[in-house]
Each structure stands twice: as structure tokens, then as C-alpha cells.
Amino acid sequence: MKNRRISLFSATMLAISSLIGSGWLFGSSEAAAVAGPAAVISWVIGAFVIGIIAFNYIELGVMLPESGGMSRYPQYSHGPLVGFIASWANWLSLVALIPIEAVAAVQYMSTWPWSWANWTSNFMRQGQLTLAGLGIVFLFMVVFTLINFWSVSVLTRFTNLISVFKILVPLLTITLLMYSGFHSENFGHSLATFMPNGTSPIFEATTVSGIILSYNAFQTVINIGGEIKDPQKNIFWAITISLTVATVIYIALQVAFIGAVEPAQLAKAGWSGLKFASPFADIAILLGLHWLSILLYLDAFISPFGTGVSFAATSGRTLAAMTRNRRIPQWLGEVDSTYGNPRLAYLANLFVGTLLVLVFRDWSLLASVMGVATLVAYATGPVTVISLRKLRPNYTRPVQSKWMPLVAPVTFVIASLAIYWAMWPTTVQVIGAIALGLPLYIYYESKNKQTSLKEQLQSGGWFLCYLVFLSVMSYAGSRGFHGNDFFKYPYDFLTIIIVSLFFYWWGIKSRLLINPDLEEADRLNEKVKLS
């Protein structure tokens, strides 16, 4: 097992390989269409949202390093009901990333400008995948899965190799676009022209344009925590380094994209009227940088492939870890004795990912669905980290910030707002998809009978009510977020902030004092040694 341990460099490269995926190929264009030049602020907000969420999970990850840990932490603090909802939501978001990356690659393929590649234009029709396109997407998803089938060493060598390429191509794109045709006037000459649609689209773009999707991959490090060398140090540094690199690249890409659009084209169509099937490649062709467009079409394979492979690994380990919660079939957690991989979990994720892409055949819609699901799961993090401090104050905590009692409620509020930013009806649709897992939970809970229904509702009722509240706010919120304007902007924000603080307090009070799962957490923490 020793040779399977993942080094800091490999963990960081795996995270970067996950972070620099299809988000950089489409995110800048999608965000600019929603918020105009102010999309730059959306990327800053997105980095802050995910950064502050990661701050909570770093403490949890180094305190309880285990594979698929994101699916386990809420169960340690609040028992099976909250644990199941959070892990189910997180798993859905991770599985959605597999088809998202495959769809991104196929969408770029469909716009290949070469005469010999005319056949690829049949992959997309009116922004939707055709039957032929679906076939190629499925083929890519199979490849993502098979690369993970044999060993951790194959996975890390693959990601180490392509991560360098995935960093260099965006940096080269930024440099060349700024050098070849940067129009500073595109950023506007006043606050009104910088924010042509007002302030609310800045927040909207954070969730609906793939920004949350683009930053989400920090959890790759958390979910392989049990396989990382010296996790007490390396989990923190792998997350910090990878998120910092990704943030700088994404913000610079947005600036380069806005500056590269021809002012005449902008004056004619406006930001929302820009239609780029392959945004950066299309702009490179317009600027006469044909060799760059070829490199970008190549990267449209490599970037999604790297992220798809990484999340095939992460989602497989997450599903396998969920079996330890005893609320899904145990065979999904079986690990291959030779290669140490949860192969059946990988195959199950491939099947579910195929179903998702059959229903949602558009990159931006899949990105919104993934963003809401992952934020619902992340909302449990700040409640869990403080609850475990109260339940187990004597745990060894290699990373323990004195600011956490302040950071945790702020994180919970920010996650709540970001879920709302996905807009009606997406927010409710995703929460509904999460609720579809409850019958499975009820079935297995009736067999386990480890915790009474009364105890589960006492420890998990706050989270159920919280999801209902967010659904109601999505429906009744301001018109800018597609609500019915019962709560006008910015009073909708104010309402969410105040009520979310109440749910945060309720969540802390609902921690499960007598919880058999905590014994597993105790054993994990005993292995943690301060250096």
C-alpha cells in the first residue's frame, strides 16, 4: 500500500488538473453574457465563496483524513439523516462533473473549422447534443472511468503529465489575446457601463455561469485524504496552492476575454448577444491567431479529460465512502484487492452520469445543477466543524484557526446566498433531485434501526427546514433571480442572511451527542500525529 501514497506534488497536480477543466473554456463567455465586464467581480466572489468553504473543510480534512471524507463528516456530527442528504448532494454534484467535461470536449469538437472535420458538426444542433454527440460523450466517459480502473499510480502519472499543459495553455491564451487585440474600452467608461445589467447579475453569474463549477475541485484533495502522504500538512498546502493558481488564471482569462471582443461586434449585439460556440477558439480565429485556435481545440480535449479523469476518481471514492454510512448498497464500496480501487462504484457512476447527460444536454445547465448540489453539501461544513469542536474538544487538530467561530457562520450564510443565486426554478429542481434519494435512505434506515426516528428528526430537522426555506425564497425572491418579487432586491439577500444565521444556530444546537458513528471518527483522529 505504501507505493500508492500520493505526494504533495501529485495531490496538488491532481487538484489543478481538476480545477482547470471545462470551466476555463466556457466560463468567461457565459459570465460575460450575464454580467458584462463586471463578470470579473463574479470570479472574485466565486473564489471567495469556495475559498471560505475550503477553510472549513481543511480543518475537517486534516483532523479526519479518509478517502471520500466529504461524505462522512456531517454524519459524525449530526447522524445519518444530515449525513445522507449532504453525501447524496455531494455525490450528485461530482457525478454531474463527469458528463460536464465530456460535453465540453464534444461541444468544441462540433465547431472544428477544418474541411476534413465536417462530420463533427453533427454532434450539436441548436446548442443541444445530437444522438451522435451523445455517443461520443459516452465514449469519453468510459475512458475517464477506465483510466481510474487500475491504480492510483496510473491516475497520478496521468494528471502530473497533463496538469503542466493545462496551466500553460490558458496562460499562453491570456498573453496572446491581451497582446494581439486588447480593447480597454470594453470595460466601460462609467459604473453603469461596467455593470450594464446592474449588480444582481454579478451574483447570478457566480452560480449559473460555471464559476462555482470551476472552483469546486478543491474537494478532490479532501476526498483522497486517506491516500495522501503526511495529510496533516499536505492537505492544507495542496488545497491552498491549487486554489490560488486557479483563481489567478480564471480572473486573468475573464479580463482577456472581455478585452478581446471586437467593439463593433459588442456595439451590435451587446454582451448577452454574443454567441460563441467555442469562445476562446472563435476569438483566436477572429484575431488571425489560427495556430492558437488549433492549440485551443487540442486543449478542449486535454483540459476536460484531466478534470473528467480526476472526478471519476473522486466520485468513485465518494460513493464507496457513502457505503460506510450504511444507507446505500454495500457492494458499491467493495475495493479491488489488486489495485485498491472501488471499481463497482466507478461503474455505477458511469451509469448515473449517462442518465444525467441524457436529460441535461447542455453544458451551462449541467454546470448550474452541479453548482447548487455541491453548495447544498458544502452548507453542512461550517455547522459540522463547530459541532465537532463542541462534541470532541480534545481531538488533535493540526489546522485549527481561532477565527473559525466567526468564519463558520459567515460561510454558512455565503453558501445559502450562492444557492439562491442559481435562480428559480433551478434551485428547487436540484433540491428536488436531492430529495429523490430519501426513499433509499428510508429503506436502509428501516433495516438498520441504529438511531430512532425522533433522534434523527431532532438532529436533522434543521437541515430539512433549511432546504424548504431556500426553495421558498427561490420562488418568492426578487425578479432578477427569476422569483415572483415578493422579496425585492436587495431585501431578498437580507432575509436570507438573517434566516440563515438562525438555521446555523439551530444546526449547532442539533448536534447528536450520542452517535455510534463518532466512534469511527475517534479511531481516525487517533492516527493523526502533530509534526
XYZ file of N, CA and C in Angstrom, residues 290-526:
711
model
N -4.564 31.599 -35.900
C -5.081 30.272 -36.243
C -4.325 29.157 -35.530
N -3.017 29.331 -35.354
C -2.262 28.293 -34.647
C -2.700 28.190 -33.191
N -3.087 29.350 -32.598
C -3.606 29.316 -31.224
C -4.948 28.601 -31.179
N -5.776 28.817 -32.190
C -7.081 28.140 -32.211
C -6.894 26.622 -32.275
N -5.880 26.177 -33.043
C -5.608 24.739 -33.105
C -5.192 24.214 -31.731
N -4.336 24.975 -31.050
C -3.900 24.588 -29.704
C -5.082 24.554 -28.747
N -6.009 25.513 -28.904
C -7.183 25.558 -28.032
C -8.122 24.385 -28.301
N -8.276 24.028 -29.564
C -9.105 22.853 -29.867
C -8.476 21.592 -29.282
N -7.143 21.535 -29.282
C -6.443 20.406 -28.666
C -6.665 20.412 -27.155
N -6.547 21.598 -26.556
C -6.742 21.699 -25.107
C -8.181 21.399 -24.709
N -9.117 21.622 -25.641
C -10.514 21.296 -25.348
C -10.708 19.805 -25.145
N -9.735 18.999 -25.583
C -9.699 17.586 -25.224
C -8.995 17.397 -23.887
N -7.828 18.013 -23.777
C -6.950 17.713 -22.648
C -7.511 18.239 -21.326
N -7.974 19.487 -21.280
C -8.484 20.046 -20.027
C -9.698 19.279 -19.498
N -10.742 19.067 -20.329
C -11.853 18.260 -19.832
C -11.452 16.830 -19.485
N -10.512 16.265 -20.250
C -10.092 14.896 -19.948
C -9.436 14.822 -18.569
N -8.552 15.784 -18.279
C -7.894 15.773 -16.979
C -8.887 15.894 -15.837
N -9.839 16.824 -15.991
C -10.846 17.015 -14.944
C -11.783 15.817 -14.876
N -12.178 15.289 -16.037
C -13.066 14.132 -16.046
C -12.442 12.924 -15.367
N -11.174 12.683 -15.649
C -10.467 11.567 -15.016
C -10.377 11.779 -13.501
N -10.044 13.003 -13.087
C -9.913 13.298 -11.657
C -11.233 13.100 -10.931
N -12.330 13.554 -11.538
C -13.616 13.448 -10.853
C -14.238 12.073 -10.992
N -13.818 11.301 -11.978
C -14.210 9.899 -11.982
C -13.623 9.210 -10.752
N -12.372 9.597 -10.415
C -11.730 9.065 -9.209
C -12.424 9.566 -7.956
N -12.662 10.875 -7.882
C -13.258 11.470 -6.686
C -14.670 10.955 -6.441
N -15.487 10.918 -7.502
C -16.876 10.477 -7.327
C -16.938 9.000 -6.961
N -16.001 8.203 -7.496
C -15.972 6.797 -7.128
C -15.641 6.589 -5.662
N -14.655 7.321 -5.182
C -14.293 7.213 -3.769
C -15.399 7.767 -2.870
N -16.089 8.800 -3.348
C -17.190 9.359 -2.580
C -18.323 8.355 -2.438
N -18.690 7.711 -3.547
C -19.765 6.718 -3.486
C -19.362 5.536 -2.613
N -18.107 5.097 -2.729
C -17.633 3.994 -1.891
C -17.665 4.379 -0.419
N -17.288 5.633 -0.117
C -17.304 6.100 1.271
C -18.731 6.171 1.813
N -19.693 6.470 0.945
C -21.093 6.554 1.386
C -21.612 5.215 1.903
N -21.017 4.108 1.450
C -21.470 2.803 1.938
C -21.165 2.640 3.419
N -20.149 3.349 3.907
C -19.819 3.263 5.330
C -20.881 3.952 6.190
N -21.710 4.769 5.543
C -22.852 5.378 6.260
C -24.020 4.408 6.373
N -23.912 3.255 5.674
C -24.904 2.170 5.742
C -26.285 2.589 5.237
N -26.322 3.479 4.246
C -27.623 3.911 3.710
C -27.728 3.680 2.211
N -26.743 2.994 1.620
C -26.795 2.580 0.222
C -26.217 1.171 0.146
N -26.406 0.453 -0.979
C -25.922 -0.933 -1.061
C -24.436 -1.060 -0.763
N -24.083 -2.029 0.057
C -22.704 -2.197 0.500
C -21.763 -2.625 -0.624
N -22.289 -3.303 -1.653
C -21.407 -3.768 -2.725
C -20.779 -2.607 -3.491
N -21.380 -1.413 -3.389
C -20.797 -0.253 -4.059
C -19.470 0.170 -3.426
N -19.218 -0.279 -2.217
C -17.986 0.087 -1.530
C -16.885 -0.944 -1.644
N -17.129 -2.041 -2.365
C -16.119 -3.083 -2.493
C -14.896 -2.562 -3.250
N -13.719 -2.835 -2.698
C -12.460 -2.361 -3.271
C -11.729 -3.527 -3.912
N -11.236 -3.332 -5.121
C -10.488 -4.370 -5.821
C -9.228 -4.723 -5.027
N -9.022 -6.011 -4.795
C -7.925 -6.444 -3.928
C -6.553 -6.191 -4.537
N -6.480 -6.144 -5.859
C -5.189 -5.955 -6.525
C -4.812 -4.491 -6.653
N -5.751 -3.671 -7.093
C -5.441 -2.283 -7.403
C -5.957 -1.290 -6.366
N -6.746 -1.754 -5.410
C -7.205 -0.878 -4.339
C -8.201 0.186 -4.779
N -8.971 -0.093 -5.837
C -9.925 0.869 -6.364
C -11.357 0.361 -6.244
N -12.321 1.258 -5.986
C -13.739 0.858 -5.897
C -14.358 0.748 -7.295
N -14.067 -0.328 -7.990
C -14.451 -0.448 -9.392
C -15.962 -0.439 -9.602
N -16.702 -1.081 -8.719
C -18.159 -1.126 -8.880
C -18.752 0.276 -8.710
N -18.160 1.073 -7.834
C -18.608 2.461 -7.666
C -18.344 3.262 -8.935
N -17.188 3.024 -9.566
C -16.883 3.712 -10.823
C -17.928 3.385 -11.889
N -18.307 2.107 -11.981
C -19.274 1.690 -12.992
C -20.660 2.261 -12.696
N -21.025 2.316 -11.426
C -22.316 2.900 -11.052
C -22.354 4.385 -11.410
N -21.260 5.074 -11.182
C -21.199 6.499 -11.526
C -21.270 6.711 -13.036
N -20.648 5.818 -13.781
C -20.729 5.904 -15.238
C -22.181 5.783 -15.696
N -22.914 4.891 -15.087
C -24.328 4.693 -15.440
C -25.151 5.936 -15.100
N -24.971 6.472 -13.886
C -25.735 7.653 -13.472
C -25.346 8.869 -14.310
N -24.051 9.025 -14.587
C -23.605 10.125 -15.430
C -24.231 10.071 -16.813
N -24.387 8.865 -17.346
C -25.043 8.699 -18.648
C -26.494 9.156 -18.586
N -27.189 8.804 -17.510
C -28.580 9.251 -17.346
C -28.661 10.774 -17.284
N -27.716 11.396 -16.569
C -27.733 12.854 -16.437
C -27.566 13.542 -17.785
N -26.638 13.046 -18.578
C -26.384 13.708 -19.863
C -27.526 13.449 -20.846
N -28.277 12.372 -20.659
C -29.455 12.137 -21.486
C -30.552 13.151 -21.185
N -30.606 13.620 -19.921
C -31.632 14.587 -19.506
C -31.168 16.019 -19.747
N -29.926 16.320 -19.355
C -29.385 17.684 -19.470
C -28.297 17.696 -20.546
N -28.646 18.125 -21.742
C -27.712 18.030 -22.874
C -27.010 19.354 -23.156
N -26.855 20.173 -22.142
C -26.271 21.495 -22.335
C -25.260 21.758 -21.231
N -24.085 22.284 -21.575
C -23.013 22.489 -20.605
C -23.434 23.443 -19.494
N -24.032 24.581 -19.843
C -24.361 25.588 -18.832
C -25.424 25.078 -17.864
N -26.396 24.306 -18.353
C -27.428 23.766 -17.466
C -26.830 22.732 -16.520
N -25.983 21.864 -17.043
C -25.306 20.890 -16.182
C -24.452 21.594 -15.132
N -23.807 22.698 -15.529
C -22.964 23.448 -14.592
C -23.793 24.046 -13.467
N -24.987 24.567 -13.775
C -25.863 25.135 -12.746
C -26.341 24.061 -11.783
N -26.742 22.912 -12.324
C -27.211 21.802 -11.491
C -26.112 21.357 -10.544
N -24.897 21.201 -11.093
C -23.770 20.784 -10.278
C -23.464 21.806 -9.185
N -23.527 23.102 -9.529
C -23.211 24.157 -8.574
C -24.130 24.155 -7.367
N -25.435 24.030 -7.599
C -26.398 24.026 -6.489
C -26.210 22.790 -5.619
N -26.064 21.623 -6.249
C -25.917 20.387 -5.476
C -24.699 20.440 -4.562
N -23.590 20.922 -5.099
C -22.371 20.949 -4.280
C -22.477 21.976 -3.159
N -23.163 23.093 -3.400
C -23.318 24.105 -2.358
C -24.222 23.615 -1.226
N -25.238 22.824 -1.567
C -26.092 22.233 -0.530
C -25.245 21.342 0.379
N -24.375 20.547 -0.224
C -23.498 19.695 0.579
C -22.529 20.523 1.408
N -21.954 21.560 0.788
C -20.984 22.403 1.490
C -21.594 23.156 2.667
N -22.886 23.437 2.605
C -23.529 24.196 3.678
C -23.429 23.478 5.020
N -23.266 22.155 5.002
C -23.144 21.417 6.264
C -21.759 21.575 6.886
N -20.756 21.956 6.076
C -19.375 22.018 6.565
C -19.167 22.911 7.766
N -19.588 24.198 7.704
C -19.366 25.074 8.857
C -20.115 24.643 10.115
N -21.302 24.053 9.931
C -22.050 23.551 11.093
C -21.326 22.352 11.687
N -20.806 21.496 10.831
C -20.103 20.297 11.283
C -18.811 20.641 12.017
N -18.026 21.574 11.469
C -16.726 21.873 12.064
C -16.877 22.446 13.475
N -17.878 23.301 13.687
C -18.101 23.854 15.028
C -18.726 22.818 15.948
N -19.631 22.009 15.413
C -20.266 20.968 16.230
C -19.232 19.967 16.740
N -18.275 19.584 15.883
C -17.246 18.641 16.317
C -16.299 19.269 17.331
N -16.105 20.580 17.246
C -15.302 21.253 18.284
C -15.986 21.144 19.643
N -17.307 21.170 19.640
C -18.048 21.059 20.902
C -18.182 19.605 21.339
N -18.360 18.690 20.363
C -18.510 17.279 20.692
C -17.186 16.628 21.090
N -16.100 17.030 20.409
C -14.782 16.435 20.658
C -13.728 17.543 20.760
N -13.757 18.298 21.862
C -12.795 19.401 22.009
C -11.355 18.927 22.121
N -11.144 17.654 22.479
C -9.783 17.153 22.690
C -9.182 16.495 21.456
N -9.872 16.530 20.333
C -9.311 15.967 19.110
C -8.000 16.674 18.744
N -7.086 15.907 18.146
C -5.886 16.512 17.566
C -6.290 17.258 16.299
N -6.027 18.555 16.258
C -6.386 19.392 15.112
C -5.124 20.081 14.594
N -4.444 19.476 13.602
C -3.221 20.093 13.063
C -3.461 21.484 12.497
N -4.668 21.723 11.968
C -5.044 23.058 11.499
C -6.262 23.495 12.306
N -6.074 24.501 13.148
C -7.168 24.982 13.994
C -7.062 26.498 14.117
N -7.982 27.186 13.482
C -7.955 28.643 13.490
C -8.823 29.200 14.617
N -8.304 30.211 15.289
C -9.087 30.867 16.337
C -10.242 31.668 15.750
N -10.181 31.908 14.418
C -11.225 32.680 13.751
C -12.401 31.822 13.303
N -12.306 30.512 13.459
C -13.345 29.637 12.947
C -14.741 29.942 13.507
N -14.898 30.273 14.795
C -16.241 30.608 15.294
C -16.880 31.796 14.563
N -16.057 32.660 13.970
C -16.585 33.765 13.165
C -16.717 33.361 11.701
N -15.740 32.622 11.196
C -15.736 32.232 9.787
C -16.883 31.268 9.473
N -17.179 30.340 10.380
C -18.179 29.306 10.116
C -19.564 29.888 9.816
N -20.130 30.772 10.662
C -21.450 31.324 10.314
C -21.437 32.164 9.046
N -20.331 32.885 8.812
C -20.215 33.655 7.563
C -20.229 32.704 6.366
N -19.531 31.582 6.477
C -19.511 30.580 5.404
C -20.904 30.045 5.129
N -21.647 29.743 6.182
C -22.998 29.200 6.022
C -23.899 30.197 5.300
N -23.800 31.452 5.657
C -24.598 32.495 5.014
C -24.226 32.628 3.542
N -22.928 32.628 3.255
C -22.473 32.787 1.870
C -22.915 31.598 1.020
N -22.840 30.400 1.556
C -23.307 29.222 0.818
C -24.802 29.327 0.539
N -25.560 29.820 1.501
C -27.012 29.989 1.325
C -27.315 30.978 0.207
N -26.602 32.081 0.192
C -26.792 33.083 -0.861
C -26.435 32.515 -2.229
N -25.332 31.777 -2.299
C -24.894 31.221 -3.577
C -25.893 30.209 -4.126
N -26.542 29.442 -3.249
C -27.598 28.523 -3.692
C -28.757 29.322 -4.291
N -29.120 30.418 -3.642
C -30.201 31.284 -4.126
C -29.856 31.908 -5.471
N -28.591 32.224 -5.691
C -28.171 32.873 -6.938
C -28.397 31.994 -8.164
N -28.585 30.683 -7.980
C -28.831 29.796 -9.120
C -30.173 30.084 -9.778
N -31.051 30.782 -9.089
C -32.324 31.276 -9.614
C -33.416 30.204 -9.671
N -34.641 30.677 -9.592
C -35.823 29.850 -9.802
C -35.909 29.493 -11.294
N -36.221 28.251 -11.675
C -36.556 27.113 -10.811
C -35.378 26.166 -10.563
N -34.166 26.539 -11.017
C -33.028 25.614 -10.894
C -32.790 25.196 -9.454
N -32.862 26.175 -8.533
C -32.623 25.869 -7.120
C -33.570 24.778 -6.629
N -34.858 24.930 -6.938
C -35.860 23.963 -6.470
C -35.701 22.621 -7.185
N -35.377 22.655 -8.456
C -35.199 21.412 -9.208
C -34.077 20.565 -8.619
N -32.971 21.210 -8.270
C -31.837 20.461 -7.716
C -32.151 19.959 -6.314
N -32.773 20.805 -5.499
C -33.180 20.351 -4.165
C -34.153 19.181 -4.286
N -35.022 19.224 -5.303
C -35.923 18.095 -5.558
C -35.166 16.834 -5.932
N -34.112 16.980 -6.741
C -33.294 15.820 -7.125
C -32.595 15.226 -5.906
N -32.180 16.097 -4.997
C -31.564 15.620 -3.755
C -32.588 14.849 -2.925
N -33.827 15.354 -2.915
C -34.893 14.698 -2.148
C -35.235 13.320 -2.708
N -34.930 13.080 -3.984
C -35.219 11.776 -4.587
C -34.435 10.647 -3.919
N -33.359 11.003 -3.232
C -32.577 9.980 -2.552
C -33.174 9.540 -1.223
N -34.147 10.302 -0.708
C -34.702 9.993 0.616
C -35.387 8.625 0.703
N -36.120 8.152 -0.341
C -36.686 6.797 -0.242
C -35.627 5.724 -0.016
N -34.461 5.877 -0.662
C -33.366 4.937 -0.448
C -32.904 4.986 1.000
N -32.806 6.210 1.528
C -32.406 6.386 2.922
C -33.417 5.724 3.860
N -34.709 5.949 3.609
C -35.759 5.405 4.479
C -35.726 3.875 4.470
N -35.485 3.298 3.278
C -35.440 1.837 3.172
C -34.321 1.260 4.035
N -33.117 1.811 3.877
C -31.983 1.276 4.622
C -32.056 1.629 6.102
N -32.653 2.757 6.410
C -32.786 3.135 7.820
C -33.744 2.193 8.532
N -34.782 1.733 7.826
C -35.728 0.789 8.436
C -35.055 -0.548 8.736
N -33.976 -0.865 7.993
C -33.243 -2.102 8.238
C -32.208 -1.927 9.341
N -31.574 -0.742 9.390
C -30.505 -0.507 10.373
C -31.045 -0.294 11.777
N -32.011 0.592 11.870
C -32.629 0.942 13.161
C -31.576 1.271 14.220
N -30.545 1.979 13.779
C -29.463 2.312 14.707
C -29.803 3.541 15.537
N -30.542 4.462 14.924
C -30.952 5.696 15.595
C -32.448 5.865 15.407
N -33.152 6.235 16.449
C -34.610 6.350 16.364
C -35.009 7.501 15.452
N -36.241 7.426 14.921
C -36.761 8.478 14.046
C -36.804 9.813 14.783
N -37.156 9.770 16.055
C -37.219 11.003 16.847
C -35.837 11.652 16.941
N -34.800 10.846 17.201
C -33.436 11.379 17.303
C -32.965 11.956 15.971
N -33.336 11.275 14.879
C -32.920 11.750 13.571
C -33.574 13.083 13.226
N -34.852 13.221 13.545
C -35.538 14.485 13.269
C -35.025 15.593 14.174
N -34.662 15.243 15.401
C -34.112 16.247 16.305
C -32.758 16.751 15.805
N -31.943 15.841 15.255
C -30.613 16.241 14.790
C -30.612 16.719 13.343
N -31.632 16.343 12.561
C -31.655 16.686 11.139
C -32.799 17.564 10.693
N -33.730 17.852 11.600
C -34.881 18.661 11.220
C -34.486 20.041 10.722
N -33.434 20.603 11.307
C -32.992 21.938 10.903
C -32.590 21.976 9.437
N -31.954 20.888 8.954
C -31.476 20.877 7.578
C -32.630 20.710 6.591
N -33.610 19.892 6.950
C -34.797 19.740 6.109
C -35.537 21.074 5.983
N -35.721 21.743 7.106
C -36.412 23.042 7.099
C -35.597 24.088 6.325
N -34.285 23.999 6.432
C -33.397 24.925 5.725
C -33.568 24.794 4.216
N -33.651 23.550 3.719
C -33.828 23.337 2.287
C -35.199 23.818 1.821
N -36.212 23.634 2.658
C -37.546 24.157 2.333
C -37.512 25.683 2.271
N -36.820 26.304 3.216
C -36.695 27.769 3.231
C -36.037 28.281 1.951
N -34.946 27.653 1.530
C -34.268 28.085 0.313
C -35.158 27.919 -0.911
N -35.960 26.858 -0.931
C -36.886 26.642 -2.041
C -37.942 27.742 -2.093
N -38.475 28.083 -0.932
C -39.489 29.145 -0.857
C -38.897 30.481 -1.266
N -37.678 30.767 -0.814
C -37.029 32.030 -1.166
C -36.740 32.106 -2.662
N -36.393 30.976 -3.259
C -36.156 30.972 -4.701
C -37.428 31.345 -5.453
N -38.560 30.844 -4.990
C -39.853 31.147 -5.617
C -40.293 32.580 -5.346
N -40.081 33.025 -4.120
C -40.607 34.337 -3.705
C -39.598 35.461 -3.848
N -38.380 35.147 -4.290
C -37.319 36.137 -4.347
C -37.506 37.180 -5.432
N -36.490 38.017 -5.595
C -36.597 39.164 -6.496
C -36.601 38.731 -7.962
N -37.108 39.622 -8.810
C -37.272 39.329 -10.229
C -35.931 39.058 -10.912
N -34.872 39.692 -10.439
C -33.558 39.484 -11.031
C -33.070 38.055 -10.917
N -33.606 37.316 -9.951
C -33.256 35.913 -9.781
C -34.426 35.007 -10.165
N -35.289 35.534 -11.037
C -36.422 34.819 -11.631
C -37.489 34.434 -10.616
N -37.502 35.109 -9.470
C -38.544 34.876 -8.485
C -39.787 35.704 -8.782
N -40.741 35.657 -7.877
C -42.000 36.375 -8.071
C -42.011 37.753 -7.419
N -40.842 38.200 -6.961
C -40.633 39.570 -6.480
C -41.402 39.901 -5.197
N -41.752 38.864 -4.413
C -42.333 39.141 -3.099
C -41.276 39.749 -2.173
N -40.028 39.308 -2.352
C -38.895 39.898 -1.643
C -38.043 40.619 -2.680
N -38.101 41.912 -2.685
C -37.395 42.690 -3.699
C -35.907 42.773 -3.361
N -35.102 42.924 -4.413
C -33.654 43.062 -4.262
C -33.335 44.434 -3.674
N -32.486 44.551 -2.640
C -31.654 43.520 -2.012
C -32.244 42.939 -0.725
N -33.545 43.160 -0.500
C -34.149 42.656 0.736
C -34.220 41.124 0.737
N -34.187 40.525 -0.455
C -34.113 39.066 -0.510
C -32.795 38.581 0.088
N -31.701 39.293 -0.223
C -30.397 38.957 0.366
C -30.439 39.102 1.884
N -31.009 40.207 2.342
C -31.063 40.482 3.780
C -31.858 39.398 4.511
N -32.969 38.980 3.901
C -33.795 37.930 4.508
C -33.022 36.625 4.611
N -32.326 36.263 3.548
C -31.552 35.016 3.555
C -30.443 35.073 4.600
N -29.778 36.197 4.717
C -28.696 36.342 5.694
C -29.216 36.135 7.115
N -30.307 36.811 7.449
C -30.843 36.737 8.820
C -31.349 35.334 9.126
N -32.158 34.769 8.231
C -32.754 33.454 8.493
C -31.681 32.361 8.467
N -30.672 32.503 7.619
C -29.591 31.509 7.573
C -28.817 31.466 8.882
N -28.626 32.609 9.500
C -27.948 32.639 10.800
C -28.759 31.882 11.850
N -30.079 31.972 11.745
C -30.936 31.199 12.649
C -30.739 29.703 12.411
N -30.723 29.283 11.131
C -30.543 27.861 10.826
C -29.152 27.382 11.242
N -28.153 28.236 11.126
C -26.811 27.875 11.581
C -26.820 27.608 13.086
N -27.442 28.497 13.834
C -27.549 28.317 15.290
C -28.313 27.045 15.623
N -29.418 26.808 14.917
C -30.229 25.605 15.141
C -29.411 24.355 14.823
N -28.630 24.417 13.745
C -27.808 23.281 13.373
C -26.776 22.929 14.438
N -26.144 23.934 15.015
C -25.169 23.692 16.094
C -25.858 23.065 17.299
N -27.008 23.575 17.642
C -27.756 23.057 18.797
C -28.239 21.630 18.565
N -28.376 21.236 17.285
C -28.933 19.920 16.956
C -27.876 18.829 16.854
N -26.625 19.141 17.155
C -25.575 18.115 17.066
C -25.963 16.899 17.903
N -25.595 15.726 17.401
C -26.010 14.467 18.036
C -24.999 14.071 19.101
N -25.412 14.142 20.349
C -24.499 13.903 21.471
C -24.117 12.435 21.601
N -25.079 11.538 21.360
C -24.802 10.098 21.425
C -24.928 9.559 20.003
N -23.778 9.291 19.400
C -23.760 8.936 17.984
C -22.741 7.820 17.759
N -23.189 6.615 17.384
C -22.258 5.495 17.174
C -21.188 5.803 16.121
N -21.516 6.670 15.153
C -20.551 6.975 14.085
C -19.345 7.745 14.606
N -19.527 8.438 15.737
C -18.411 9.196 16.293
C -17.256 8.298 16.725
N -17.571 7.039 17.022
C -16.510 6.106 17.406
C -15.524 5.902 16.244
N -16.051 5.904 15.005
C -15.173 5.786 13.846
C -14.306 7.031 13.705
N -14.904 8.192 13.965
C -14.136 9.433 13.917
C -13.037 9.427 14.980
N -13.349 8.883 16.151
C -12.353 8.793 17.225
C -11.147 7.977 16.778
N -11.422 6.854 16.100
C -10.326 5.990 15.642
C -9.487 6.681 14.570
N -10.150 7.422 13.690
C -9.419 8.161 12.666
C -8.500 9.200 13.280
N -9.020 9.938 14.244
C -8.253 11.023 14.824
C -7.088 10.519 15.664
N -7.230 9.313 16.212
C -6.133 8.750 16.990
C -4.882 8.541 16.144
